[in-house]
Amino acid sequence: MDFPFWIHPYISGGQLIASIAILHVFISHFAVGMGLYVVLAEQKAVKNEDGELLKFVKTNSSLILFISAILGALTGVGIWFSIALVSPAGTGSLISIFVWGWASEWVFFVLEISALLMYYYTWDKISHKTHIFIGWLYFIGAFFSLVIIAGIIAFQLTPGTWNTDRTFWSAFFNASYLPQVVGRFGISLILAAVYSTLVLSFTKNERVKKTAGHFSGVFAAAGFILTFGGFYWWEISLPQNIQGLLSGGNAILTNFFRYASFTALGLAIVSLFFTFVIPKKINIVVAVILMVTGLYSFGYYEFARERARKPFIIMDYMYANGILKSEVSRLNKDGILSEADWTLLGKPDTKISKGRAVFEAECVSCHEIEGYNALKPKVQGMGEQDLAFFLTMLDSNPLMPPFVGTETERKALAAYINKEVNGGS
């Protein structure tokens, strides 16, 4: 296991990653859907010689430039920075397994950003035909970025035969890959439709509001069909044990999965009603409600998907704390501190210090004593011996990895937790 760079008493690694990743995932999907939205809307406006609709499309393209090229790029770098801090072992493995996938994704990312800049800055300066062609290049770059990243994200939950043959293609084309592509493309269309209502809310021309509202409604309807279809396909593509966790086997997972479905259904009803039936009534309040609902719905799904692969970063290969499943037997014999000796640097040679070192090596990536996913409410009142016994059966919880290390290390960890939680000596 590698040295973890992020150990903070109040902000956990999961919180650090989530605070950046949720925003970035939202932006990146928006960029894909909006890429298709503006290029098709521009084609429609040019075909109908509708100058007012063309102005509406141009305003949307400025929204893409700000959200995708600026916020998207900043949060994208932030994700790499945060995951490398919190889980260098997991990040290193994903880079190693998908090195050519990442390289290909960077090519499409460069195409996406270059085409977006050209698309925005060449409005009214080149022919419509050439301008629309550049718009298609932007969409192609954004779409294939999604196609590649979806394979890597899906792999973490359903690595399938990669665990035996270790080939790139079996890792990429895993069981939940295509359902993820379909579902995520559907989400990108929904987000494009939802965000277009923000521009619509400032549009005074009622004819444009009606035309563009209906256009957004078509996008939203197609997005909801793909999203609900894709994620039903995704659910049934998962192993039976994970399906069981999502459908009642784990209260938190089940609730978040249901929240994602219910908020998506609510978003579908409200957005389709406003865009198809009363587009002229779309105002800033409606637009903000739709965007916030979309953020919550997508956030709930991403949380459920991430939690479903616990206790692993890569299912059946690497635990969330960076320990390889194949190394558990050796570390139980040699001790976790034989690998994570950095946790003892600068600390006195005491039982409590060793317990804290084991805590930093095995627990801190997911738990704090107090705060996020805190240990205190879970074990408060348990004595040192009870805690030591409790640690022997951690993996009786399907979302927890086993304790890894020697009996001496397990007792030291129990003593440290007892001291921090109960004030024991």
PDB file of C-alpha atoms in Angstrom, residues 94 98 146-160 170-181 184 234 237-239 242 301-302 305-306 309 313-315:
ATOM      1  CA  LEU A  94      -6.572   2.794 -12.592  1.00  0.00           C
ATOM      2  CA  PHE A  98      -6.285   2.024 -18.474  1.00  0.00           C
ATOM      3  CA  LEU A 146     -17.988  10.136 -21.796  1.00  0.00           C
ATOM      4  CA  VAL A 147     -17.792   6.806 -23.658  1.00  0.00           C
ATOM      5  CA  ILE A 148     -14.252   6.191 -22.381  1.00  0.00           C
ATOM      6  CA  ILE A 149     -14.693   7.432 -18.813  1.00  0.00           C
ATOM      7  CA  ALA A 150     -17.888   5.360 -18.456  1.00  0.00           C
ATOM      8  CA  GLY A 151     -15.867   2.203 -19.120  1.00  0.00           C
ATOM      9  CA  ILE A 152     -13.372   3.028 -16.359  1.00  0.00           C
ATOM     10  CA  ILE A 153     -16.038   3.981 -13.822  1.00  0.00           C
ATOM     11  CA  ALA A 154     -18.088   0.871 -14.585  1.00  0.00           C
ATOM     12  CA  PHE A 155     -14.971  -1.300 -14.265  1.00  0.00           C
ATOM     13  CA  GLN A 156     -14.536  -0.401 -10.597  1.00  0.00           C
ATOM     14  CA  LEU A 157     -17.897  -1.978  -9.772  1.00  0.00           C
ATOM     15  CA  THR A 158     -17.967  -4.836 -12.306  1.00  0.00           C
ATOM     16  CA  PRO A 159     -14.391  -5.773 -13.305  1.00  0.00           C
ATOM     17  CA  GLY A 160     -15.660  -9.181 -14.456  1.00  0.00           C
ATOM     18  CA  SER A 170     -12.047  -7.299 -20.609  1.00  0.00           C
ATOM     19  CA  ALA A 171     -11.621  -4.474 -18.094  1.00  0.00           C
ATOM     20  CA  PHE A 172     -13.146  -1.866 -20.411  1.00  0.00           C
ATOM     21  CA  PHE A 173     -16.024  -3.893 -21.860  1.00  0.00           C
ATOM     22  CA  ASN A 174     -17.269  -5.047 -18.465  1.00  0.00           C
ATOM     23  CA  ALA A 175     -20.849  -6.065 -17.670  1.00  0.00           C
ATOM     24  CA  SER A 176     -22.177  -2.640 -16.669  1.00  0.00           C
ATOM     25  CA  TYR A 177     -20.303  -0.599 -19.315  1.00  0.00           C
ATOM     26  CA  LEU A 178     -22.925  -0.248 -22.068  1.00  0.00           C
ATOM     27  CA  PRO A 179     -25.787   0.372 -19.599  1.00  0.00           C
ATOM     28  CA  GLN A 180     -23.666   3.147 -18.087  1.00  0.00           C
ATOM     29  CA  VAL A 181     -23.086   4.749 -21.502  1.00  0.00           C
ATOM     30  CA  ARG A 184     -25.242   8.697 -18.740  1.00  0.00           C
ATOM     31  CA  TRP A 234     -27.481  -1.149 -15.323  1.00  0.00           C
ATOM     32  CA  SER A 237     -26.348  -6.130 -15.115  1.00  0.00           C
ATOM     33  CA  LEU A 238     -24.937  -6.045 -11.575  1.00  0.00           C
ATOM     34  CA  PRO A 239     -24.064  -9.162  -9.549  1.00  0.00           C
ATOM     35  CA  ILE A 242     -25.201  -5.843  -5.249  1.00  0.00           C
ATOM     36  CA  TYR A 301     -27.372   8.068  -8.002  1.00  0.00           C
ATOM     37  CA  GLU A 302     -23.627   8.703  -7.954  1.00  0.00           C
ATOM     38  CA  ARG A 305     -23.135   3.701  -7.317  1.00  0.00           C
ATOM     39  CA  GLU A 306     -19.967   4.601  -5.421  1.00  0.00           C
ATOM     40  CA  ARG A 309     -18.762  -1.249  -4.641  1.00  0.00           C
ATOM     41  CA  ILE A 313     -12.093   0.587  -4.815  1.00  0.00           C
ATOM     42  CA  ILE A 314     -11.865  -2.076  -7.504  1.00  0.00           C
ATOM     43  CA  MET A 315     -14.269  -4.927  -6.835  1.00  0.00           C
TER      44      MET A 315
END
